[in-house]
Amino acid sequence: MPKSFSILLLVMIACLSCKKEEPSKSPVIELVEITPLSLVQYNEPVYITIGYTDLDGDIGYESPDEYALQIKDNRLTDPDWYHVPPLSPVGSNVAIDGNLTITINSLFLLGNGSQELTSFTIKIKDRADNWSEEITTPQVTIRDSL
């Protein structure tokens, strides 16, 4: 009997010590696509598509003066900020997922060379100020001319 009691006690301790992991309140993003990977300066935009998931659906703001998306051209020190409209009705508290495509117009060379490489670091925040993890795109080549 003591041996079976010990086994039962170990099983109970193991079950009670397991905690259910809380789902993340932060949005989750992933890179879906970036095109083109090579371009002539001033001639064509870069399109970055990110996938997003948010368990409480509070990504985006009604006011165009509030920014939720941060994109940093890694040749520069400061990021650019973008407005994202609400991706679900405000106050609905529903899980959402989908894709966002961001258009970055008119990349140009910063130096004197005939080409430069850059990548973009992206993150998004929800209305509760929870930030996603950062993602970084593959490098894009910016050329002076064809």
GROMACS .gro file of N, CA and C in nm:
model
  438
    1MET      N    1   0.081  -0.121   0.000
    1MET     CA    2   0.000   0.000   0.000
    1MET      C    3   0.085   0.127   0.000
    2PRO      N    4   0.193   0.133   0.075
    2PRO     CA    5   0.274   0.254   0.075
    2PRO      C    6   0.331   0.285  -0.064
    3LYS      N    7   0.366   0.180  -0.141
    3LYS     CA    8   0.422   0.204  -0.273
    3LYS      C    9   0.317   0.266  -0.365
    4SER      N   10   0.195   0.217  -0.363
    4SER     CA   11   0.090   0.273  -0.447
    4SER      C   12   0.052   0.414  -0.401
    5PHE      N   13   0.060   0.437  -0.270
    5PHE     CA   14   0.034   0.572  -0.218
    5PHE      C   15   0.140   0.670  -0.269
    6SER      N   16   0.265   0.626  -0.272
    6SER     CA   17   0.374   0.711  -0.320
    6SER      C   18   0.356   0.745  -0.468
    7ILE      N   19   0.315   0.647  -0.545
    7ILE     CA   20   0.291   0.670  -0.688
    7ILE      C   21   0.176   0.766  -0.707
    8LEU      N   22   0.068   0.746  -0.632
    8LEU     CA   23  -0.047   0.835  -0.639
    8LEU      C   24  -0.008   0.977  -0.601
    9LEU      N   25   0.071   0.990  -0.497
    9LEU     CA   26   0.117   1.121  -0.452
    9LEU      C   27   0.201   1.189  -0.560
   10LEU      N   28   0.290   1.115  -0.624
   10LEU     CA   29   0.373   1.171  -0.731
   10LEU      C   30   0.288   1.216  -0.850
   11VAL      N   31   0.188   1.138  -0.885
   11VAL     CA   32   0.099   1.173  -0.996
   11VAL      C   33   0.021   1.300  -0.962
   12MET      N   34  -0.028   1.311  -0.839
   12MET     CA   35  -0.102   1.430  -0.798
   12MET      C   36  -0.013   1.554  -0.799
   13ILE      N   37   0.109   1.541  -0.752
   13ILE     CA   38   0.201   1.654  -0.752
   13ILE      C   39   0.231   1.697  -0.896
   14ALA      N   40   0.252   1.600  -0.983
   14ALA     CA   41   0.281   1.632  -1.123
   14ALA      C   42   0.163   1.704  -1.187
   15CYS      N   43   0.042   1.659  -1.160
   15CYS     CA   44  -0.077   1.722  -1.218
   15CYS      C   45  -0.098   1.863  -1.163
   16LEU      N   46  -0.078   1.881  -1.035
   16LEU     CA   47  -0.100   2.012  -0.974
   16LEU      C   48   0.008   2.112  -1.010
   17SER      N   49   0.126   2.064  -1.044
   17SER     CA   50   0.234   2.157  -1.076
   17SER      C   51   0.227   2.206  -1.221
   18CYS      N   52   0.146   2.142  -1.303
   18CYS     CA   53   0.131   2.186  -1.441
   18CYS      C   54   0.039   2.308  -1.446
   19LYS      N   55   0.087   2.413  -1.507
   19LYS     CA   56   0.007   2.533  -1.523
   19LYS      C   57  -0.026   2.549  -1.670
   20LYS      N   58  -0.145   2.593  -1.695
   20LYS     CA   59  -0.185   2.623  -1.830
   20LYS      C   60  -0.116   2.752  -1.872
   21GLU      N   61  -0.051   2.750  -1.987
   21GLU     CA   62   0.020   2.868  -2.033
   21GLU      C   63  -0.081   2.971  -2.082
   22GLU      N   64  -0.065   3.094  -2.035
   22GLU     CA   65  -0.153   3.203  -2.076
   22GLU      C   66  -0.121   3.241  -2.220
   23PRO      N   67  -0.224   3.258  -2.303
   23PRO     CA   68  -0.197   3.303  -2.440
   23PRO      C   69  -0.142   3.446  -2.437
   24SER      N   70  -0.059   3.477  -2.534
   24SER     CA   71   0.004   3.608  -2.541
   24SER      C   72  -0.097   3.716  -2.573
   25LYS      N   73  -0.087   3.828  -2.504
   25LYS     CA   74  -0.172   3.943  -2.533
   25LYS      C   75  -0.112   4.028  -2.645
   26SER      N   76   0.014   4.004  -2.676
   26SER     CA   77   0.083   4.082  -2.779
   26SER      C   78   0.047   4.030  -2.918
   27PRO      N   79   0.039   4.120  -3.015
   27PRO     CA   80   0.018   4.075  -3.152
   27PRO      C   81   0.138   3.994  -3.199
   28VAL      N   82   0.114   3.905  -3.291
   28VAL     CA   83   0.221   3.824  -3.351
   28VAL      C   84   0.223   3.857  -3.500
   29ILE      N   85   0.343   3.885  -3.552
   29ILE     CA   86   0.355   3.913  -3.696
   29ILE      C   87   0.461   3.823  -3.757
   30GLU      N   88   0.446   3.802  -3.887
   30GLU     CA   89   0.544   3.725  -3.963
   30GLU      C   90   0.554   3.785  -4.102
   31LEU      N   91   0.671   3.773  -4.162
   31LEU     CA   92   0.690   3.822  -4.297
   31LEU      C   93   0.629   3.722  -4.395
   32VAL      N   94   0.543   3.771  -4.481
   32VAL     CA   95   0.484   3.687  -4.586
   32VAL      C   96   0.562   3.706  -4.715
   33GLU      N   97   0.588   3.833  -4.751
   33GLU     CA   98   0.655   3.860  -4.879
   33GLU      C   99   0.711   4.002  -4.881
   34ILE      N  100   0.819   4.021  -4.952
   34ILE     CA  101   0.870   4.154  -4.986
   34ILE      C  102   0.909   4.150  -5.133
   35THR      N  103   0.858   4.247  -5.210
   35THR     CA  104   0.890   4.255  -5.353
   35THR      C  105   0.899   4.401  -5.394
   36PRO      N  106   0.981   4.434  -5.488
   36PRO     CA  107   1.089   4.353  -5.544
   36PRO      C  108   1.209   4.353  -5.451
   37LEU      N  109   1.302   4.264  -5.476
   37LEU     CA  110   1.424   4.259  -5.397
   37LEU      C  111   1.537   4.340  -5.461
   38SER      N  112   1.511   4.391  -5.580
   38SER     CA  113   1.607   4.477  -5.650
   38SER      C  114   1.527   4.581  -5.728
   39LEU      N  115   1.567   4.708  -5.717
   39LEU     CA  116   1.491   4.814  -5.784
   39LEU      C  117   1.581   4.932  -5.817
   40VAL      N  118   1.532   5.016  -5.910
   40VAL     CA  119   1.599   5.140  -5.945
   40VAL      C  120   1.541   5.249  -5.857
   41GLN      N  121   1.630   5.331  -5.799
   41GLN     CA  122   1.582   5.435  -5.707
   41GLN      C  123   1.478   5.524  -5.774
   42TYR      N  124   1.381   5.567  -5.698
   42TYR     CA  125   1.271   5.656  -5.737
   42TYR      C  126   1.171   5.593  -5.834
   43ASN      N  127   1.200   5.476  -5.891
   43ASN     CA  128   1.116   5.422  -5.998
   43ASN      C  129   1.003   5.331  -5.954
   44GLU      N  130   1.020   5.260  -5.845
   44GLU     CA  131   0.916   5.166  -5.807
   44GLU      C  132   0.910   5.149  -5.656
   45PRO      N  133   0.791   5.122  -5.606
   45PRO     CA  134   0.777   5.102  -5.461
   45PRO      C  135   0.819   4.962  -5.419
   46VAL      N  136   0.837   4.946  -5.289
   46VAL     CA  137   0.858   4.814  -5.229
   46VAL      C  138   0.728   4.777  -5.159
   47TYR      N  139   0.684   4.654  -5.178
   47TYR     CA  140   0.563   4.603  -5.112
   47TYR      C  141   0.605   4.499  -5.008
   48ILE      N  142   0.567   4.524  -4.885
   48ILE     CA  143   0.596   4.431  -4.776
   48ILE      C  144   0.463   4.378  -4.725
   49THR      N  145   0.445   4.247  -4.730
   49THR     CA  146   0.323   4.186  -4.677
   49THR      C  147   0.359   4.112  -4.549
   50ILE      N  148   0.288   4.146  -4.442
   50ILE     CA  149   0.307   4.078  -4.314
   50ILE      C  150   0.178   4.009  -4.276
   51GLY      N  151   0.191   3.893  -4.214
   51GLY     CA  152   0.077   3.826  -4.155
   51GLY      C  153   0.068   3.867  -4.009
   52TYR      N  154  -0.054   3.881  -3.959
   52TYR     CA  155  -0.072   3.919  -3.819
   52TYR      C  156  -0.175   3.828  -3.753
   53THR      N  157  -0.159   3.810  -3.622
   53THR     CA  158  -0.254   3.740  -3.537
   53THR      C  159  -0.263   3.817  -3.407
   54ASP      N  160  -0.385   3.841  -3.359
   54ASP     CA  161  -0.404   3.908  -3.231
   54ASP      C  162  -0.525   3.846  -3.163
   55LEU      N  163  -0.503   3.790  -3.046
   55LEU     CA  164  -0.609   3.714  -2.979
   55LEU      C  165  -0.723   3.800  -2.926
   56ASP      N  166  -0.696   3.929  -2.898
   56ASP     CA  167  -0.807   4.013  -2.853
   56ASP      C  168  -0.848   4.117  -2.957
   57GLY      N  169  -0.790   4.112  -3.075
   57GLY     CA  170  -0.837   4.190  -3.189
   57GLY      C  171  -0.826   4.340  -3.176
   58ASP      N  172  -0.732   4.389  -3.097
   58ASP     CA  173  -0.726   4.534  -3.076
   58ASP      C  174  -0.609   4.600  -3.148
   59ILE      N  175  -0.587   4.559  -3.272
   59ILE     CA  176  -0.485   4.625  -3.355
   59ILE      C  177  -0.553   4.737  -3.432
   60GLY      N  178  -0.490   4.852  -3.436
   60GLY     CA  179  -0.538   4.964  -3.516
   60GLY      C  180  -0.613   5.067  -3.434
   61TYR      N  181  -0.613   5.188  -3.488
   61TYR     CA  182  -0.675   5.302  -3.420
   61TYR      C  183  -0.774   5.372  -3.513
   62GLU      N  184  -0.878   5.427  -3.453
   62GLU     CA  185  -0.975   5.504  -3.531
   62GLU      C  186  -0.916   5.636  -3.577
   63SER      N  187  -0.841   5.701  -3.491
   63SER     CA  188  -0.782   5.831  -3.524
   63SER      C  189  -0.662   5.814  -3.616
   64PRO      N  190  -0.661   5.885  -3.729
   64PRO     CA  191  -0.546   5.876  -3.819
   64PRO      C  192  -0.419   5.937  -3.760
   65ASP      N  193  -0.432   6.006  -3.647
   65ASP     CA  194  -0.316   6.065  -3.581
   65ASP      C  195  -0.246   5.968  -3.486
   66GLU      N  196  -0.301   5.849  -3.470
   66GLU     CA  197  -0.239   5.748  -3.383
   66GLU      C  198  -0.176   5.640  -3.471
   67TYR      N  199  -0.053   5.604  -3.437
   67TYR     CA  200   0.024   5.512  -3.520
   67TYR      C  201   0.043   5.378  -3.450
   68ALA      N  202   0.030   5.271  -3.526
   68ALA     CA  203   0.043   5.137  -3.470
   68ALA      C  204   0.156   5.057  -3.534
   69LEU      N  205   0.203   5.101  -3.648
   69LEU     CA  206   0.301   5.024  -3.725
   69LEU      C  207   0.432   5.102  -3.734
   70GLN      N  208   0.540   5.036  -3.699
   70GLN     CA  209   0.672   5.098  -3.705
   70GLN      C  210   0.757   5.021  -3.805
   71ILE      N  211   0.813   5.094  -3.903
   71ILE     CA  212   0.900   5.034  -4.003
   71ILE      C  213   1.028   5.115  -4.008
   72LYS      N  214   1.140   5.046  -3.994
   72LYS     CA  215   1.270   5.113  -3.993
   72LYS      C  216   1.352   5.067  -4.113
   73ASP      N  217   1.387   5.162  -4.199
   73ASP     CA  218   1.485   5.137  -4.304
   73ASP      C  219   1.618   5.125  -4.231
   74ASN      N  220   1.682   5.011  -4.237
   74ASN     CA  221   1.799   4.985  -4.153
   74ASN      C  222   1.924   5.062  -4.194
   75ARG      N  223   1.913   5.147  -4.295
   75ARG     CA  224   2.022   5.240  -4.325
   75ARG      C  225   2.011   5.365  -4.238
   76LEU      N  226   1.896   5.385  -4.177
   76LEU     CA  227   1.867   5.506  -4.101
   76LEU      C  228   1.861   5.476  -3.952
   77THR      N  229   1.863   5.581  -3.870
   77THR     CA  230   1.858   5.560  -3.725
   77THR      C  231   1.716   5.561  -3.671
   78ASP      N  232   1.627   5.638  -3.732
   78ASP     CA  233   1.490   5.650  -3.680
   78ASP      C  234   1.391   5.576  -3.768
   79PRO      N  235   1.289   5.516  -3.708
   79PRO     CA  236   1.187   5.445  -3.786
   79PRO      C  237   1.082   5.543  -3.840
   80ASP      N  238   1.005   5.495  -3.934
   80ASP     CA  239   0.885   5.565  -3.981
   80ASP      C  240   0.765   5.500  -3.913
   81TRP      N  241   0.662   5.579  -3.890
   81TRP     CA  242   0.541   5.533  -3.823
   81TRP      C  243   0.424   5.541  -3.920
   82TYR      N  244   0.334   5.443  -3.910
   82TYR     CA  245   0.220   5.436  -4.001
   82TYR      C  246   0.091   5.414  -3.921
   83HIS      N  247  -0.014   5.476  -3.971
   83HIS     CA  248  -0.147   5.454  -3.914
   83HIS      C  249  -0.203   5.322  -3.966
   84VAL      N  250  -0.265   5.248  -3.878
   84VAL     CA  251  -0.338   5.126  -3.914
   84VAL      C  252  -0.480   5.145  -3.861
   85PRO      N  253  -0.582   5.138  -3.948
   85PRO     CA  254  -0.719   5.148  -3.897
   85PRO      C  255  -0.754   5.024  -3.817
   86PRO      N  256  -0.859   5.029  -3.735
   86PRO     CA  257  -0.897   4.910  -3.657
   86PRO      C  258  -0.921   4.790  -3.750
   87LEU      N  259  -0.862   4.677  -3.714
   87LEU     CA  260  -0.876   4.556  -3.795
   87LEU      C  261  -0.994   4.471  -3.751
   88SER      N  262  -1.059   4.512  -3.643
   88SER     CA  263  -1.186   4.453  -3.599
   88SER      C  264  -1.263   4.565  -3.531
   89PRO      N  265  -1.394   4.551  -3.514
   89PRO     CA  266  -1.470   4.658  -3.448
   89PRO      C  267  -1.414   4.688  -3.309
   90VAL      N  268  -1.399   4.816  -3.279
   90VAL     CA  269  -1.345   4.859  -3.150
   90VAL      C  270  -1.434   4.805  -3.038
   91GLY      N  271  -1.371   4.743  -2.938
   91GLY     CA  272  -1.444   4.687  -2.824
   91GLY      C  273  -1.499   4.547  -2.845
   92SER      N  274  -1.470   4.485  -2.959
   92SER     CA  275  -1.530   4.354  -2.987
   92SER      C  276  -1.458   4.238  -2.920
   93ASN      N  277  -1.329   4.250  -2.892
   93ASN     CA  278  -1.251   4.146  -2.824
   93ASN      C  279  -1.264   4.008  -2.891
   94VAL      N  280  -1.232   4.004  -3.020
   94VAL     CA  281  -1.235   3.879  -3.097
   94VAL      C  282  -1.096   3.852  -3.153
   95ALA      N  283  -1.061   3.727  -3.166
   95ALA     CA  284  -0.933   3.691  -3.226
   95ALA      C  285  -0.935   3.724  -3.375
   96ILE      N  286  -0.827   3.781  -3.422
   96ILE     CA  287  -0.817   3.816  -3.564
   96ILE      C  288  -0.685   3.768  -3.621
   97ASP      N  289  -0.685   3.743  -3.751
   97ASP     CA  290  -0.562   3.717  -3.823
   97ASP      C  291  -0.584   3.755  -3.968
   98GLY      N  292  -0.477   3.786  -4.035
   98GLY     CA  293  -0.485   3.826  -4.174
   98GLY      C  294  -0.352   3.877  -4.222
   99ASN      N  295  -0.355   3.947  -4.335
   99ASN     CA  296  -0.234   4.004  -4.394
   99ASN      C  297  -0.250   4.154  -4.411
  100LEU      N  298  -0.141   4.225  -4.395
  100LEU     CA  299  -0.133   4.368  -4.425
  100LEU      C  300  -0.024   4.386  -4.529
  101THR      N  301  -0.053   4.465  -4.632
  101THR     CA  302   0.050   4.498  -4.730
  101THR      C  303   0.085   4.645  -4.715
  102ILE      N  304   0.212   4.672  -4.695
  102ILE     CA  305   0.263   4.807  -4.677
  102ILE      C  306   0.337   4.846  -4.803
  103THR      N  307   0.309   4.966  -4.854
  103THR     CA  308   0.377   5.018  -4.972
  103THR      C  309   0.477   5.123  -4.927
  104ILE      N  310   0.603   5.104  -4.963
  104ILE     CA  311   0.707   5.203  -4.933
  104ILE      C  312   0.749   5.263  -5.066
  105ASN      N  313   0.713   5.390  -5.085
  105ASN     CA  314   0.738   5.458  -5.212
  105ASN      C  315   0.879   5.516  -5.218
  106SER      N  316   0.931   5.519  -5.337
  106SER     CA  317   1.049   5.598  -5.372
  106SER      C  318   1.170   5.579  -5.282
  107LEU      N  319   1.220   5.458  -5.274
  107LEU     CA  320   1.349   5.439  -5.208
  107LEU      C  321   1.456   5.505  -5.293
  108PHE      N  322   1.559   5.554  -5.228
  108PHE     CA  323   1.667   5.621  -5.301
  108PHE      C  324   1.799   5.594  -5.231
  109LEU      N  325   1.906   5.616  -5.306
  109LEU     CA  326   2.041   5.597  -5.253
  109LEU      C  327   2.074   5.709  -5.155
  110LEU      N  328   2.135   5.674  -5.044
  110LEU     CA  329   2.175   5.775  -4.946
  110LEU      C  330   2.318   5.821  -4.967
  111GLY      N  331   2.399   5.735  -5.025
  111GLY     CA  332   2.540   5.766  -5.045
  111GLY      C  333   2.571   5.799  -5.189
  112ASN      N  334   2.701   5.795  -5.223
  112ASN     CA  335   2.747   5.830  -5.357
  112ASN      C  336   2.765   5.709  -5.448
  113GLY      N  337   2.745   5.588  -5.398
  113GLY     CA  338   2.767   5.469  -5.477
  113GLY      C  339   2.657   5.446  -5.579
  114SER      N  340   2.676   5.344  -5.662
  114SER     CA  341   2.577   5.312  -5.765
  114SER      C  342   2.469   5.218  -5.714
  115GLN      N  343   2.490   5.160  -5.596
  115GLN     CA  344   2.386   5.077  -5.536
  115GLN      C  345   2.407   5.067  -5.386
  116GLU      N  346   2.298   5.036  -5.315
  116GLU     CA  347   2.300   5.016  -5.170
  116GLU      C  348   2.208   4.902  -5.135
  117LEU      N  349   2.237   4.839  -5.023
  117LEU     CA  350   2.151   4.734  -4.969
  117LEU      C  351   2.083   4.787  -4.844
  118THR      N  352   1.958   4.749  -4.827
  118THR     CA  353   1.889   4.780  -4.703
  118THR      C  354   1.792   4.668  -4.671
  119SER      N  355   1.750   4.665  -4.548
  119SER     CA  356   1.643   4.576  -4.504
  119SER      C  357   1.552   4.660  -4.416
  120PHE      N  358   1.439   4.605  -4.379
  120PHE     CA  359   1.342   4.678  -4.298
  120PHE      C  360   1.311   4.597  -4.173
  121THR      N  361   1.305   4.666  -4.060
  121THR     CA  362   1.266   4.605  -3.934
  121THR      C  363   1.127   4.657  -3.900
  122ILE      N  364   1.036   4.564  -3.869
  122ILE     CA  365   0.894   4.598  -3.855
  122ILE      C  366   0.842   4.545  -3.722
  123LYS      N  367   0.756   4.625  -3.659
  123LYS     CA  368   0.681   4.578  -3.543
  123LYS      C  369   0.549   4.654  -3.539
  124ILE      N  370   0.453   4.597  -3.467
  124ILE     CA  371   0.319   4.655  -3.459
  124ILE      C  372   0.273   4.651  -3.314
  125LYS      N  373   0.192   4.749  -3.276
  125LYS     CA  374   0.139   4.749  -3.139
  125LYS      C  375  -0.013   4.754  -3.144
  126ASP      N  376  -0.074   4.703  -3.037
  126ASP     CA  377  -0.219   4.707  -3.028
  126ASP      C  378  -0.262   4.825  -2.940
  127ARG      N  379  -0.392   4.841  -2.924
  127ARG     CA  380  -0.444   4.955  -2.847
  127ARG      C  381  -0.412   4.947  -2.699
  128ALA      N  382  -0.371   4.830  -2.650
  128ALA     CA  383  -0.329   4.815  -2.510
  128ALA      C  384  -0.178   4.840  -2.495
  129ASP      N  385  -0.115   4.890  -2.601
  129ASP     CA  386   0.029   4.917  -2.606
  129ASP      C  387   0.116   4.792  -2.593
  130ASN      N  388   0.065   4.677  -2.634
  130ASN     CA  389   0.145   4.555  -2.640
  130ASN      C  390   0.213   4.551  -2.777
  131TRP      N  391   0.345   4.540  -2.777
  131TRP     CA  392   0.421   4.536  -2.901
  131TRP      C  393   0.443   4.392  -2.946
  132SER      N  394   0.440   4.372  -3.076
  132SER     CA  395   0.480   4.243  -3.132
  132SER      C  396   0.631   4.232  -3.124
  133GLU      N  397   0.681   4.114  -3.152
  133GLU     CA  398   0.825   4.097  -3.172
  133GLU      C  399   0.861   4.165  -3.304
  134GLU      N  400   0.985   4.205  -3.318
  134GLU     CA  401   1.031   4.264  -3.444
  134GLU      C  402   1.059   4.155  -3.546
  135ILE      N  403   1.031   4.187  -3.672
  135ILE     CA  404   1.074   4.101  -3.782
  135ILE      C  405   1.161   4.185  -3.874
  136THR      N  406   1.253   4.121  -3.943
  136THR     CA  407   1.341   4.191  -4.036
  136THR      C  408   1.330   4.124  -4.172
  137THR      N  409   1.318   4.206  -4.275
  137THR     CA  410   1.305   4.155  -4.411
  137THR      C  411   1.441   4.114  -4.466
  138PRO      N  412   1.440   4.037  -4.574
  138PRO     CA  413   1.564   4.016  -4.649
  138PRO      C  414   1.611   4.150  -4.707
  139GLN      N  415   1.735   4.153  -4.752
  139GLN     CA  416   1.789   4.277  -4.806
  139GLN      C  417   1.730   4.310  -4.943
  140VAL      N  418   1.714   4.439  -4.966
  140VAL     CA  419   1.667   4.493  -5.093
  140VAL      C  420   1.784   4.571  -5.154
  141THR      N  421   1.807   4.551  -5.283
  141THR     CA  422   1.912   4.626  -5.354
  141THR      C  423   1.850   4.747  -5.422
  142ILE      N  424   1.905   4.863  -5.393
  142ILE     CA  425   1.860   4.988  -5.455
  142ILE      C  426   1.972   5.031  -5.550
  143ARG      N  427   1.938   5.044  -5.681
  143ARG     CA  428   2.039   5.078  -5.782
  143ARG      C  429   2.016   5.220  -5.833
  144ASP      N  430   2.123   5.279  -5.884
  144ASP     CA  431   2.117   5.414  -5.940
  144ASP      C  432   2.037   5.413  -6.070
  145SER      N  433   2.064   5.318  -6.157
  145SER     CA  434   1.991   5.307  -6.284
  145SER      C  435   2.006   5.165  -6.335
  146LEU      N  436   1.933   5.135  -6.442
  146LEU     CA  437   1.940   5.001  -6.501
  146LEU      C  438   2.077   4.979  -6.557
   0.00000   0.00000   0.00000
